[in-house]
Each structure stands twice: as C-alpha cells, then as structure tokens.
Amino acid sequence: MQTELSKTLGVEHAVFGFTPFPAVAAAISRAGGFGVLGAVRYTAPDDLKRDLDWIEAHVDGKPYGLDVVMPAKKVEGVTEAEVEAMIPEGHRQFVKDTLAKYGVPELAEGEASGWRITGWMEQVARTQLDVAFDYPIRLLANALGSPPADVVDRAHEQDVLVAALAGSARHAVKHRDAGIDIVVAQGYEAGGHTGEIATMVLTPEVVDAVAPLPVLAAGGIGSGQQVAAALSLGAQGVWLGSMWLTTTEADLSSPAVTRKLLAAGSGDTVRSRALTGKPARQLRTEWTDAWDDPSGPGTLPMPLQGLLVAEALTRIQKYEVAPLLGTPVGQIVGRMTSERSVQAVFDDLTRGFEQAVDRINRIAGRSGT
C-alpha cells in the first residue's frame, strides 16, 4: 500500500492513523503506517512532553506526527473564565436536570472534571507546538482548517509537512492557497467533526481541486478494500481514526465504552453538536438525543458547549452511566466487532488491499479479451 507520499515520509503503508493514545500511535508506526498523536487533550506542556518521550522510546525510529486544533478564527484577550461566563443559566440547569434524571452522581469534593475545551484555544495549541518542535515529528495536522501562516512557516523551516482536514473542495482550495502540503478529505461518515459530503463523492472532488497536492481520504474506511477504493479515487493514502479505538493498545477510560463500540452497528452514530457545539459524529445516546430534542434549549456555539458539558461528561464516564455514555466515532464502527492489536488491523488491511487489487486486475484482464 505504497504511494509517492508514503515513500516521501519513509513508511511502508500509506495508512495515517490518528489517535489520542501514545501506545496506539507508536504501534501504528511500528506496523508500517504513520502514527499521528492527537494533542487536544494536553493542556499541560509537561504531559505532552512525557508522552512524546514515550513515543520516541517505542517507535523504533519510525516516523510519526502530531495533530493539533487551532481554530480558524482567533479571539483576542478573552480568558476561559470570561468565555464560561457567557453560558446561559438555562443551559446549566438543563445539564443539571438531565444528569439528575439518570441519577448521575456528583464528583467527590475537590475532584476536578476531566478534559476541558481549553485544548481548542490557540494559545494552548501554540504551547503544544513549542514542545512538539523539539521532537523529530514529520507531520503537523490541524483539525479545524489551516493553521496560522506563521505556524505553517515554522513547520516548513523544520522540514515538517503540514496537513489540514477539509469537508469540501472549497475548503481544500483554501488550504492549498495557505501553503498546506497535504489535504485530508474527511467525508460525512467520519467520526468527530465532519461535514455533509460523503467520502466517495468528496475524495475525487478534492483531488481534482488541489492537484498535484497529495490528498488523504478519511471517513468510512476500515478495510483493505476501502483503502484500495480510496487510492483508485486519486488519494495518496487514507486517514483512519475510529478503527483504533477498539485496539488492545488503546486506553479508553471506560470498559463500558468499549463494549458499546463493539456492539454498535454502522447506523448507531449521529452527527450532533452536543459535544463541542460543532457537528461531530459520535455514538447516539440518550445524552445526544436530549440535546437534539427540539423541546430542549439547543446547543451553544463552540467553545461554550464544550465548557458547559465538560464536568457532566466526566461524571457520566466515571460512573459509567450506560444510557448517556458515548464517544466520537465514525460509521465504520459497524466493522469494529472485536478487540484486536494494531498489528492485526494492519494485517487485515494489507490482506484486503491485495484481494481488491487482484480482483480489479482480473476484471481489467477480462475486459481486454
């Protein structure tokens, strides 16, 4: 599964694996792909440094990258406390009422909530970059559009390629004009923040729009046959995220989440603003249903929604309140039916890819007779 891009980066397979787990990122690179560590949860620079040190020690010299979240629009001079003060009291009450309805216990006194939306703020992402550029990362990806021009220049000065996710050809052209090296065409099927155009339609549109820039296809890809399809559409690789959530190297905080992922079908996800305020594909739960119900207050824009629900999600996860418990994941969840190692996933991808290529070769041979 080699392409010009994979050869440039020195990887055996043109499979780019996004994950929040250092062990998974390292295993992806060791298996011949390109591991990309998601940095959004690292609000403390020392925590990111610790995990990059770990990857360096376990990646066997193979290349890897980092994914940050830098919003396209920057708000100057506003603190997190000032942003949080903008949350309406009615929305806070809705969260309290929903948690009470399902009997979700309070956190212990003095116990802080888990992940906060601060990782979406540009100043936090810049501290992450200050750490990351001290390591031999080969790729910097941004999930919310093109990074600021000075960040792109800084990456290029250090021989780091820059990638940005796009949900439309129009967005992809903006990335190209901003000096981005790789465009990730993220289809409707993908987990997390995603647009409304399916991967099969989006990929060739983006390939044509930004040629000759390399394009990675993302969304609904979890088999070697689908990798072959993506390359047939003109992509130079694939970007996989959801597939790694049920690998044995993953460190999901809740076994109940893993069980829900393994039991879910491809129709059990929903694009909802309940998590961050922007449409993000995730497991459909009674929590997402409550926020999407027209009788409710509706979600708030980013970053208010993320700040509003941070503690609630921590409580739901800590106490494993099954009806409310979810996670971002794509429609490919229907293929995630067992826990496997990252290497086993790659073995399946390469086997399926070879079968698909052989099938197309046979069809081409028959068509010529």
PDB file of N, CA, C and O in Angstrom, residues 19 46 64-65 74 209 296 344:
ATOM      1  N   THR A  19      -4.866   9.170  16.558  1.00  0.00           N
ATOM      2  CA  THR A  19      -5.267   8.569  17.826  1.00  0.00           C
ATOM      3  C   THR A  19      -4.859   9.461  18.987  1.00  0.00           C
ATOM      4  O   THR A  19      -3.821  10.131  18.922  1.00  0.00           O
ATOM      5  N   ASP A  46       4.053  19.706  30.008  1.00  0.00           N
ATOM      6  CA  ASP A  46       4.845  18.594  30.532  1.00  0.00           C
ATOM      7  C   ASP A  46       4.196  17.244  30.232  1.00  0.00           C
ATOM      8  O   ASP A  46       4.904  16.237  30.041  1.00  0.00           O
ATOM      9  N   TYR A  64       6.520   9.709  12.794  1.00  0.00           N
ATOM     10  CA  TYR A  64       5.207   9.933  13.385  1.00  0.00           C
ATOM     11  C   TYR A  64       4.896  11.422  13.319  1.00  0.00           C
ATOM     12  O   TYR A  64       5.756  12.250  12.957  1.00  0.00           O
ATOM     13  N   GLY A  65       3.669  11.798  13.671  1.00  0.00           N
ATOM     14  CA  GLY A  65       3.273  13.198  13.610  1.00  0.00           C
ATOM     15  C   GLY A  65       2.375  13.588  14.760  1.00  0.00           C
ATOM     16  O   GLY A  65       2.098  12.794  15.673  1.00  0.00           O
ATOM     17  N   LYS A  74      -9.548  33.593  15.542  1.00  0.00           N
ATOM     18  CA  LYS A  74      -8.912  33.793  16.834  1.00  0.00           C
ATOM     19  C   LYS A  74      -9.615  34.907  17.597  1.00  0.00           C
ATOM     20  O   LYS A  74      -9.903  35.963  17.027  1.00  0.00           O
ATOM     21  N   ALA A 209      -9.434  19.362  -7.207  1.00  0.00           N
ATOM     22  CA  ALA A 209      -9.373  20.779  -6.844  1.00  0.00           C
ATOM     23  C   ALA A 209      -7.974  21.237  -6.456  1.00  0.00           C
ATOM     24  O   ALA A 209      -7.611  22.393  -6.695  1.00  0.00           O
ATOM     25  N   GLY A 296     -35.758  20.961  23.953  1.00  0.00           N
ATOM     26  CA  GLY A 296     -34.670  21.387  24.821  1.00  0.00           C
ATOM     27  C   GLY A 296     -34.158  22.767  24.448  1.00  0.00           C
ATOM     28  O   GLY A 296     -34.660  23.413  23.512  1.00  0.00           O
ATOM     29  N   ALA A 344      -2.681  -6.541  14.068  1.00  0.00           N
ATOM     30  CA  ALA A 344      -3.733  -7.369  13.471  1.00  0.00           C
ATOM     31  C   ALA A 344      -4.602  -6.546  12.531  1.00  0.00           C
ATOM     32  O   ALA A 344      -5.043  -7.042  11.478  1.00  0.00           O
TER      33      ALA A 344
END
